């Protein structure tokens, strides 16, 4: 019969293996609808605020973390349908609420105007304040609302995870990565903030932030979560961890490149947004390293002056882009992405992981490291 | 043998019935020590930040919520010692981490300088930024750190609750009030913020905030939590709910009075702090009601001008105090506190609740409604 093609692997999967983003969205919609109905007993204003949160969750999002959690479950031999699989999908969807909380609070911390091409939550509530001509400072009201709605999303993520319907032993195993992940993402965000205010970031410290904030949080822990719920063997878990760690860092490196070179029409963020925010990414750290090696003080000064400067215009962004290319920082980051992706794909080949998960993880690895948004 | 005295009831309790604040603190210290040890694998800066959070949790605090949870457990017949009781104490102590998150975020939202006589968390981190002469805005760094540490406390509260060692069925029952409480406190905070920016607060809307933010969160849900874990009968639960609702609102009304009339040396907050923050409390709403009834526009204008004015000095605070007394607002609030306390104490007498809990709840009811800090 010859070798099995990729396509036939995919077809060997269950109905639940298809359109995971759509299924995750539907699961979230059902959950949030019930929570909003409960809010109606509290106060109409709470219902309104919770509806805003729900729109933010449901309107868009790539559902990367729930998708990795699903494939972790399937890679470790978890069935692709039935009540257990449905409980796993609900537990995986809860990751999206953790992520909502992180985005809402992150946008506030970074003072970002937009998210996914729409006003960030703190801006949305500041606008409501202005439109209604309420007392006090609109920006401050926006901040307060964003803090509280981010907290609500974090709280509901736990409620959703614990009420997903996992068997007690599966839940206990899943709680290990769940617990680690939620501390690690906050740790990564804190180190990120600290990196922005401290002088002279190193490639090493920028990579540490990436490991915590992205590798662990976006890929590795979600994969582990699914695998642990499936009562994975140690070699399977180990292979998923290796894959997840590499792809997660590569994912963030791609994000760093998009933060400077991305097309606003595609990313939904202004051009060169990371420069304005003064983000100390691996890309920036590589550039500083190169200026030191070449003794190029002019380039170092230009980069320092642009980072965190809110008033930087498009022509100056273009100037920095050109410089990052000339210094070899872009090539260095692309090389890292390629090496990490190769290493991740190799981790999939050692035979511990079940199909069709391997095929889908291979596709996801390429998709998240070559994406344009 | 004669009637049993109050003292003998207390002595009939277990060792765990004594010094609950101290036991809660020790339980939190043990838990946080383990979490901080885990942080050491992440980054030394995370350890430092987590230690700051731990100091904030451990240095002071009245431990009111864990104490009510304990007496809810005992009132519903839960044993006063043994492994079950120890698990309940750990689950109850987790309430203190929810509260830490609420305080850290609340102080940021209210732009408060101090908490418990020390710098608020956002101020503490802003000072670190200034002292280290880091890049960017110190206040913004303080905000970012406070958001993330408040999130960490919220996350750890869940971890602590779920790892307290409760039996699966007890945990499932406890999750109901746990889940409600965490949404309600955020809802209450949001309505509080909204009340401050909207014009003309009513006594009704201010009471609604109190119900959510204090009655439910501080007294009623903690009592329910303990009682549910003990598999309480419906009449017991009902009596605790009535008691909790009344005492919780009375607690907040006392807090409102202290926010204007409290002694800074005792409260750890500046004199008249609630006025500067522009808090729309029941006390303030009663005062506005009185000015409308008497057609006293001058008094209404004075009150409006002071609310939310950060520059108000001590003599002006004293002027407002005098006015609140003259308008009868203070008497009206004291009357509400007295009526609520009476009604709460009556709920304790209908025979559904076990000793020594009734005695202790009676003492607590008086302590939290007559306190000076």
PDB file of N, CA and C in Angstrom, chain B residues 180-245:
ATOM      1  N   UNK B 180     -18.578  32.178  43.829  1.00  0.00           N
ATOM      2  CA  UNK B 180     -19.460  33.348  43.881  1.00  0.00           C
ATOM      3  C   UNK B 180     -18.737  34.548  44.479  1.00  0.00           C
ATOM      4  N   UNK B 181     -18.039  34.288  45.550  1.00  0.00           N
ATOM      5  CA  UNK B 181     -17.378  35.363  46.278  1.00  0.00           C
ATOM      6  C   UNK B 181     -16.380  36.114  45.414  1.00  0.00           C
ATOM      7  N   UNK B 182     -15.623  35.371  44.611  1.00  0.00           N
ATOM      8  CA  UNK B 182     -14.573  36.022  43.838  1.00  0.00           C
ATOM      9  C   UNK B 182     -15.145  36.872  42.705  1.00  0.00           C
ATOM     10  N   UNK B 183     -16.277  36.460  42.161  1.00  0.00           N
ATOM     11  CA  UNK B 183     -16.924  37.322  41.168  1.00  0.00           C
ATOM     12  C   UNK B 183     -17.569  38.527  41.854  1.00  0.00           C
ATOM     13  N   UNK B 184     -18.201  38.275  43.015  1.00  0.00           N
ATOM     14  CA  UNK B 184     -18.915  39.360  43.687  1.00  0.00           C
ATOM     15  C   UNK B 184     -17.992  40.484  44.147  1.00  0.00           C
ATOM     16  N   UNK B 185     -16.808  40.130  44.648  1.00  0.00           N
ATOM     17  CA  UNK B 185     -15.931  41.206  45.131  1.00  0.00           C
ATOM     18  C   UNK B 185     -15.483  42.085  43.963  1.00  0.00           C
ATOM     19  N   UNK B 186     -15.221  41.474  42.805  1.00  0.00           N
ATOM     20  CA  UNK B 186     -14.830  42.268  41.637  1.00  0.00           C
ATOM     21  C   UNK B 186     -16.000  43.110  41.144  1.00  0.00           C
ATOM     22  N   UNK B 187     -17.193  42.516  41.165  1.00  0.00           N
ATOM     23  CA  UNK B 187     -18.395  43.259  40.779  1.00  0.00           C
ATOM     24  C   UNK B 187     -18.589  44.457  41.705  1.00  0.00           C
ATOM     25  N   UNK B 188     -18.426  44.233  43.004  1.00  0.00           N
ATOM     26  CA  UNK B 188     -18.581  45.307  43.984  1.00  0.00           C
ATOM     27  C   UNK B 188     -17.563  46.418  43.761  1.00  0.00           C
ATOM     28  N   UNK B 189     -16.314  46.023  43.456  1.00  0.00           N
ATOM     29  CA  UNK B 189     -15.283  47.031  43.224  1.00  0.00           C
ATOM     30  C   UNK B 189     -15.600  47.846  41.975  1.00  0.00           C
ATOM     31  N   UNK B 190     -16.083  47.160  40.960  1.00  0.00           N
ATOM     32  CA  UNK B 190     -16.425  47.878  39.725  1.00  0.00           C
ATOM     33  C   UNK B 190     -17.573  48.864  39.966  1.00  0.00           C
ATOM     34  N   UNK B 191     -18.599  48.430  40.682  1.00  0.00           N
ATOM     35  CA  UNK B 191     -19.715  49.342  40.977  1.00  0.00           C
ATOM     36  C   UNK B 191     -19.255  50.512  41.845  1.00  0.00           C
ATOM     37  N   UNK B 192     -18.292  50.235  42.716  1.00  0.00           N
ATOM     38  CA  UNK B 192     -17.739  51.284  43.567  1.00  0.00           C
ATOM     39  C   UNK B 192     -17.050  52.345  42.704  1.00  0.00           C
ATOM     40  N   UNK B 193     -16.212  51.883  41.771  1.00  0.00           N
ATOM     41  CA  UNK B 193     -15.507  52.788  40.857  1.00  0.00           C
ATOM     42  C   UNK B 193     -16.517  53.581  40.020  1.00  0.00           C
ATOM     43  N   UNK B 194     -17.522  52.878  39.537  1.00  0.00           N
ATOM     44  CA  UNK B 194     -18.555  53.513  38.717  1.00  0.00           C
ATOM     45  C   UNK B 194     -19.313  54.558  39.542  1.00  0.00           C
ATOM     46  N   UNK B 195     -19.591  54.222  40.795  1.00  0.00           N
ATOM     47  CA  UNK B 195     -20.305  55.146  41.690  1.00  0.00           C
ATOM     48  C   UNK B 195     -19.534  56.437  41.910  1.00  0.00           C
ATOM     49  N   UNK B 196     -18.181  56.320  41.881  1.00  0.00           N
ATOM     50  CA  UNK B 196     -17.365  57.508  42.118  1.00  0.00           C
ATOM     51  C   UNK B 196     -17.348  58.463  40.928  1.00  0.00           C
ATOM     52  N   UNK B 197     -17.536  57.935  39.722  1.00  0.00           N
ATOM     53  CA  UNK B 197     -17.479  58.829  38.554  1.00  0.00           C
ATOM     54  C   UNK B 197     -18.857  59.321  38.122  1.00  0.00           C
ATOM     55  N   UNK B 198     -19.900  58.609  38.570  1.00  0.00           N
ATOM     56  CA  UNK B 198     -21.246  59.040  38.190  1.00  0.00           C
ATOM     57  C   UNK B 198     -21.776  60.036  39.194  1.00  0.00           C
ATOM     58  N   UNK B 199     -22.611  60.919  38.727  1.00  0.00           N
ATOM     59  CA  UNK B 199     -23.157  61.915  39.632  1.00  0.00           C
ATOM     60  C   UNK B 199     -24.285  61.314  40.480  1.00  0.00           C
ATOM     61  N   UNK B 200     -24.611  62.022  41.577  1.00  0.00           N
ATOM     62  CA  UNK B 200     -25.758  61.689  42.419  1.00  0.00           C
ATOM     63  C   UNK B 200     -25.861  60.218  42.818  1.00  0.00           C
ATOM     64  N   UNK B 201     -24.986  59.761  43.691  1.00  0.00           N
ATOM     65  CA  UNK B 201     -25.153  58.406  44.209  1.00  0.00           C
ATOM     66  C   UNK B 201     -26.372  58.365  45.123  1.00  0.00           C
ATOM     67  N   UNK B 202     -27.061  57.263  45.160  1.00  0.00           N
ATOM     68  CA  UNK B 202     -28.195  57.132  46.067  1.00  0.00           C
ATOM     69  C   UNK B 202     -27.803  56.201  47.208  1.00  0.00           C
ATOM     70  N   UNK B 203     -28.558  56.308  48.310  1.00  0.00           N
ATOM     71  CA  UNK B 203     -28.320  55.387  49.427  1.00  0.00           C
ATOM     72  C   UNK B 203     -28.470  53.954  48.922  1.00  0.00           C
ATOM     73  N   UNK B 204     -29.432  53.741  48.039  1.00  0.00           N
ATOM     74  CA  UNK B 204     -29.683  52.403  47.514  1.00  0.00           C
ATOM     75  C   UNK B 204     -28.461  51.845  46.778  1.00  0.00           C
ATOM     76  N   UNK B 205     -27.860  52.647  45.882  1.00  0.00           N
ATOM     77  CA  UNK B 205     -26.731  52.119  45.107  1.00  0.00           C
ATOM     78  C   UNK B 205     -25.505  51.939  45.992  1.00  0.00           C
ATOM     79  N   UNK B 206     -25.332  52.830  46.978  1.00  0.00           N
ATOM     80  CA  UNK B 206     -24.199  52.678  47.890  1.00  0.00           C
ATOM     81  C   UNK B 206     -24.358  51.406  48.731  1.00  0.00           C
ATOM     82  N   UNK B 207     -25.594  51.106  49.122  1.00  0.00           N
ATOM     83  CA  UNK B 207     -25.832  49.878  49.898  1.00  0.00           C
ATOM     84  C   UNK B 207     -25.577  48.633  49.056  1.00  0.00           C
ATOM     85  N   UNK B 208     -25.883  48.722  47.754  1.00  0.00           N
ATOM     86  CA  UNK B 208     -25.657  47.596  46.850  1.00  0.00           C
ATOM     87  C   UNK B 208     -24.160  47.269  46.765  1.00  0.00           C
ATOM     88  N   UNK B 209     -23.353  48.333  46.674  1.00  0.00           N
ATOM     89  CA  UNK B 209     -21.898  48.136  46.663  1.00  0.00           C
ATOM     90  C   UNK B 209     -21.473  47.450  47.962  1.00  0.00           C
ATOM     91  N   UNK B 210     -22.005  47.939  49.083  1.00  0.00           N
ATOM     92  CA  UNK B 210     -21.658  47.339  50.372  1.00  0.00           C
ATOM     93  C   UNK B 210     -22.028  45.869  50.436  1.00  0.00           C
ATOM     94  N   UNK B 211     -23.196  45.557  49.905  1.00  0.00           N
ATOM     95  CA  UNK B 211     -23.629  44.156  49.944  1.00  0.00           C
ATOM     96  C   UNK B 211     -22.639  43.264  49.215  1.00  0.00           C
ATOM     97  N   UNK B 212     -22.235  43.722  48.005  1.00  0.00           N
ATOM     98  CA  UNK B 212     -21.336  42.893  47.192  1.00  0.00           C
ATOM     99  C   UNK B 212     -19.918  42.908  47.729  1.00  0.00           C
ATOM    100  N   UNK B 213     -19.440  44.114  48.016  1.00  0.00           N
ATOM    101  CA  UNK B 213     -18.015  44.266  48.300  1.00  0.00           C
ATOM    102  C   UNK B 213     -17.694  43.830  49.724  1.00  0.00           C
ATOM    103  N   UNK B 214     -18.641  43.991  50.630  1.00  0.00           N
ATOM    104  CA  UNK B 214     -18.309  43.694  52.019  1.00  0.00           C
ATOM    105  C   UNK B 214     -19.164  42.590  52.619  1.00  0.00           C
ATOM    106  N   UNK B 215     -20.479  42.752  52.558  1.00  0.00           N
ATOM    107  CA  UNK B 215     -21.334  41.777  53.226  1.00  0.00           C
ATOM    108  C   UNK B 215     -21.017  40.400  52.688  1.00  0.00           C
ATOM    109  N   UNK B 216     -21.138  40.263  51.389  1.00  0.00           N
ATOM    110  CA  UNK B 216     -20.941  38.978  50.761  1.00  0.00           C
ATOM    111  C   UNK B 216     -19.502  38.517  50.908  1.00  0.00           C
ATOM    112  N   UNK B 217     -18.590  39.378  50.528  1.00  0.00           N
ATOM    113  CA  UNK B 217     -17.178  39.003  50.413  1.00  0.00           C
ATOM    114  C   UNK B 217     -16.492  38.831  51.770  1.00  0.00           C
ATOM    115  N   UNK B 218     -16.850  39.684  52.718  1.00  0.00           N
ATOM    116  CA  UNK B 218     -16.119  39.686  53.984  1.00  0.00           C
ATOM    117  C   UNK B 218     -16.697  38.726  55.009  1.00  0.00           C
ATOM    118  N   UNK B 219     -18.007  38.575  55.008  1.00  0.00           N
ATOM    119  CA  UNK B 219     -18.612  37.799  56.084  1.00  0.00           C
ATOM    120  C   UNK B 219     -19.447  36.627  55.568  1.00  0.00           C
ATOM    121  N   UNK B 220     -20.421  36.934  54.706  1.00  0.00           N
ATOM    122  CA  UNK B 220     -21.386  35.905  54.339  1.00  0.00           C
ATOM    123  C   UNK B 220     -20.746  34.728  53.593  1.00  0.00           C
ATOM    124  N   UNK B 221     -20.004  35.007  52.524  1.00  0.00           N
ATOM    125  CA  UNK B 221     -19.395  33.912  51.749  1.00  0.00           C
ATOM    126  C   UNK B 221     -18.343  33.150  52.544  1.00  0.00           C
ATOM    127  N   UNK B 222     -17.480  33.817  53.323  1.00  0.00           N
ATOM    128  CA  UNK B 222     -16.557  33.034  54.157  1.00  0.00           C
ATOM    129  C   UNK B 222     -17.289  32.088  55.116  1.00  0.00           C
ATOM    130  N   UNK B 223     -18.368  32.580  55.766  1.00  0.00           N
ATOM    131  CA  UNK B 223     -19.147  31.710  56.661  1.00  0.00           C
ATOM    132  C   UNK B 223     -19.716  30.524  55.888  1.00  0.00           C
ATOM    133  N   UNK B 224     -20.297  30.826  54.725  1.00  0.00           N
ATOM    134  CA  UNK B 224     -20.859  29.782  53.861  1.00  0.00           C
ATOM    135  C   UNK B 224     -19.807  28.764  53.447  1.00  0.00           C
ATOM    136  N   UNK B 225     -18.620  29.283  53.136  1.00  0.00           N
ATOM    137  CA  UNK B 225     -17.532  28.413  52.697  1.00  0.00           C
ATOM    138  C   UNK B 225     -17.241  27.354  53.761  1.00  0.00           C
ATOM    139  N   UNK B 226     -17.061  27.817  55.003  1.00  0.00           N
ATOM    140  CA  UNK B 226     -16.793  26.867  56.084  1.00  0.00           C
ATOM    141  C   UNK B 226     -17.955  25.904  56.278  1.00  0.00           C
ATOM    142  N   UNK B 227     -19.182  26.458  56.254  1.00  0.00           N
ATOM    143  CA  UNK B 227     -20.366  25.635  56.505  1.00  0.00           C
ATOM    144  C   UNK B 227     -20.576  24.607  55.392  1.00  0.00           C
ATOM    145  N   UNK B 228     -20.373  25.012  54.148  1.00  0.00           N
ATOM    146  CA  UNK B 228     -20.545  24.091  53.015  1.00  0.00           C
ATOM    147  C   UNK B 228     -19.520  22.953  53.094  1.00  0.00           C
ATOM    148  N   UNK B 229     -18.294  23.292  53.453  1.00  0.00           N
ATOM    149  CA  UNK B 229     -17.265  22.254  53.570  1.00  0.00           C
ATOM    150  C   UNK B 229     -17.685  21.234  54.636  1.00  0.00           C
ATOM    151  N   UNK B 230     -18.353  21.728  55.695  1.00  0.00           N
ATOM    152  CA  UNK B 230     -18.822  20.841  56.775  1.00  0.00           C
ATOM    153  C   UNK B 230     -20.116  20.121  56.408  1.00  0.00           C
ATOM    154  N   UNK B 231     -20.592  20.300  55.185  1.00  0.00           N
ATOM    155  CA  UNK B 231     -21.838  19.684  54.728  1.00  0.00           C
ATOM    156  C   UNK B 231     -23.010  20.114  55.605  1.00  0.00           C
ATOM    157  N   UNK B 232     -23.135  21.398  55.745  1.00  0.00           N
ATOM    158  CA  UNK B 232     -24.135  22.016  56.616  1.00  0.00           C
ATOM    159  C   UNK B 232     -25.560  21.691  56.182  1.00  0.00           C
ATOM    160  N   UNK B 233     -26.469  21.646  57.170  1.00  0.00           N
ATOM    161  CA  UNK B 233     -27.905  21.538  56.866  1.00  0.00           C
ATOM    162  C   UNK B 233     -28.398  22.885  56.335  1.00  0.00           C
ATOM    163  N   UNK B 234     -29.547  22.863  55.646  1.00  0.00           N
ATOM    164  CA  UNK B 234     -30.079  24.113  55.095  1.00  0.00           C
ATOM    165  C   UNK B 234     -30.408  25.160  56.161  1.00  0.00           C
ATOM    166  N   UNK B 235     -31.066  24.780  57.282  1.00  0.00           N
ATOM    167  CA  UNK B 235     -31.375  25.823  58.271  1.00  0.00           C
ATOM    168  C   UNK B 235     -30.112  26.478  58.842  1.00  0.00           C
ATOM    169  N   UNK B 236     -29.061  25.693  59.052  1.00  0.00           N
ATOM    170  CA  UNK B 236     -27.809  26.258  59.562  1.00  0.00           C
ATOM    171  C   UNK B 236     -27.234  27.248  58.555  1.00  0.00           C
ATOM    172  N   UNK B 237     -27.212  26.826  57.302  1.00  0.00           N
ATOM    173  CA  UNK B 237     -26.691  27.681  56.244  1.00  0.00           C
ATOM    174  C   UNK B 237     -27.502  28.972  56.168  1.00  0.00           C
ATOM    175  N   UNK B 238     -28.809  28.832  56.288  1.00  0.00           N
ATOM    176  CA  UNK B 238     -29.700  29.990  56.202  1.00  0.00           C
ATOM    177  C   UNK B 238     -29.436  30.968  57.355  1.00  0.00           C
ATOM    178  N   UNK B 239     -29.266  30.432  58.563  1.00  0.00           N
ATOM    179  CA  UNK B 239     -28.996  31.292  59.722  1.00  0.00           C
ATOM    180  C   UNK B 239     -27.662  32.019  59.536  1.00  0.00           C
ATOM    181  N   UNK B 240     -26.658  31.305  59.035  1.00  0.00           N
ATOM    182  CA  UNK B 240     -25.349  31.932  58.815  1.00  0.00           C
ATOM    183  C   UNK B 240     -25.425  33.006  57.738  1.00  0.00           C
ATOM    184  N   UNK B 241     -26.221  32.744  56.710  1.00  0.00           N
ATOM    185  CA  UNK B 241     -26.367  33.741  55.638  1.00  0.00           C
ATOM    186  C   UNK B 241     -27.003  35.015  56.168  1.00  0.00           C
ATOM    187  N   UNK B 242     -28.048  34.850  56.984  1.00  0.00           N
ATOM    188  CA  UNK B 242     -28.718  36.041  57.542  1.00  0.00           C
ATOM    189  C   UNK B 242     -27.748  36.825  58.412  1.00  0.00           C
ATOM    190  N   UNK B 243     -27.082  36.101  59.311  1.00  0.00           N
ATOM    191  CA  UNK B 243     -26.087  36.737  60.178  1.00  0.00           C
ATOM    192  C   UNK B 243     -25.011  37.435  59.335  1.00  0.00           C
ATOM    193  N   UNK B 244     -24.509  36.733  58.342  1.00  0.00           N
ATOM    194  CA  UNK B 244     -23.394  37.233  57.531  1.00  0.00           C
ATOM    195  C   UNK B 244     -23.763  38.463  56.730  1.00  0.00           C
ATOM    196  N   UNK B 245     -24.945  38.448  56.169  1.00  0.00           N
ATOM    197  CA  UNK B 245     -25.375  39.577  55.365  1.00  0.00           C
ATOM    198  C   UNK B 245     -25.488  40.832  56.228  1.00  0.00           C
TER     199      UNK B 245
END
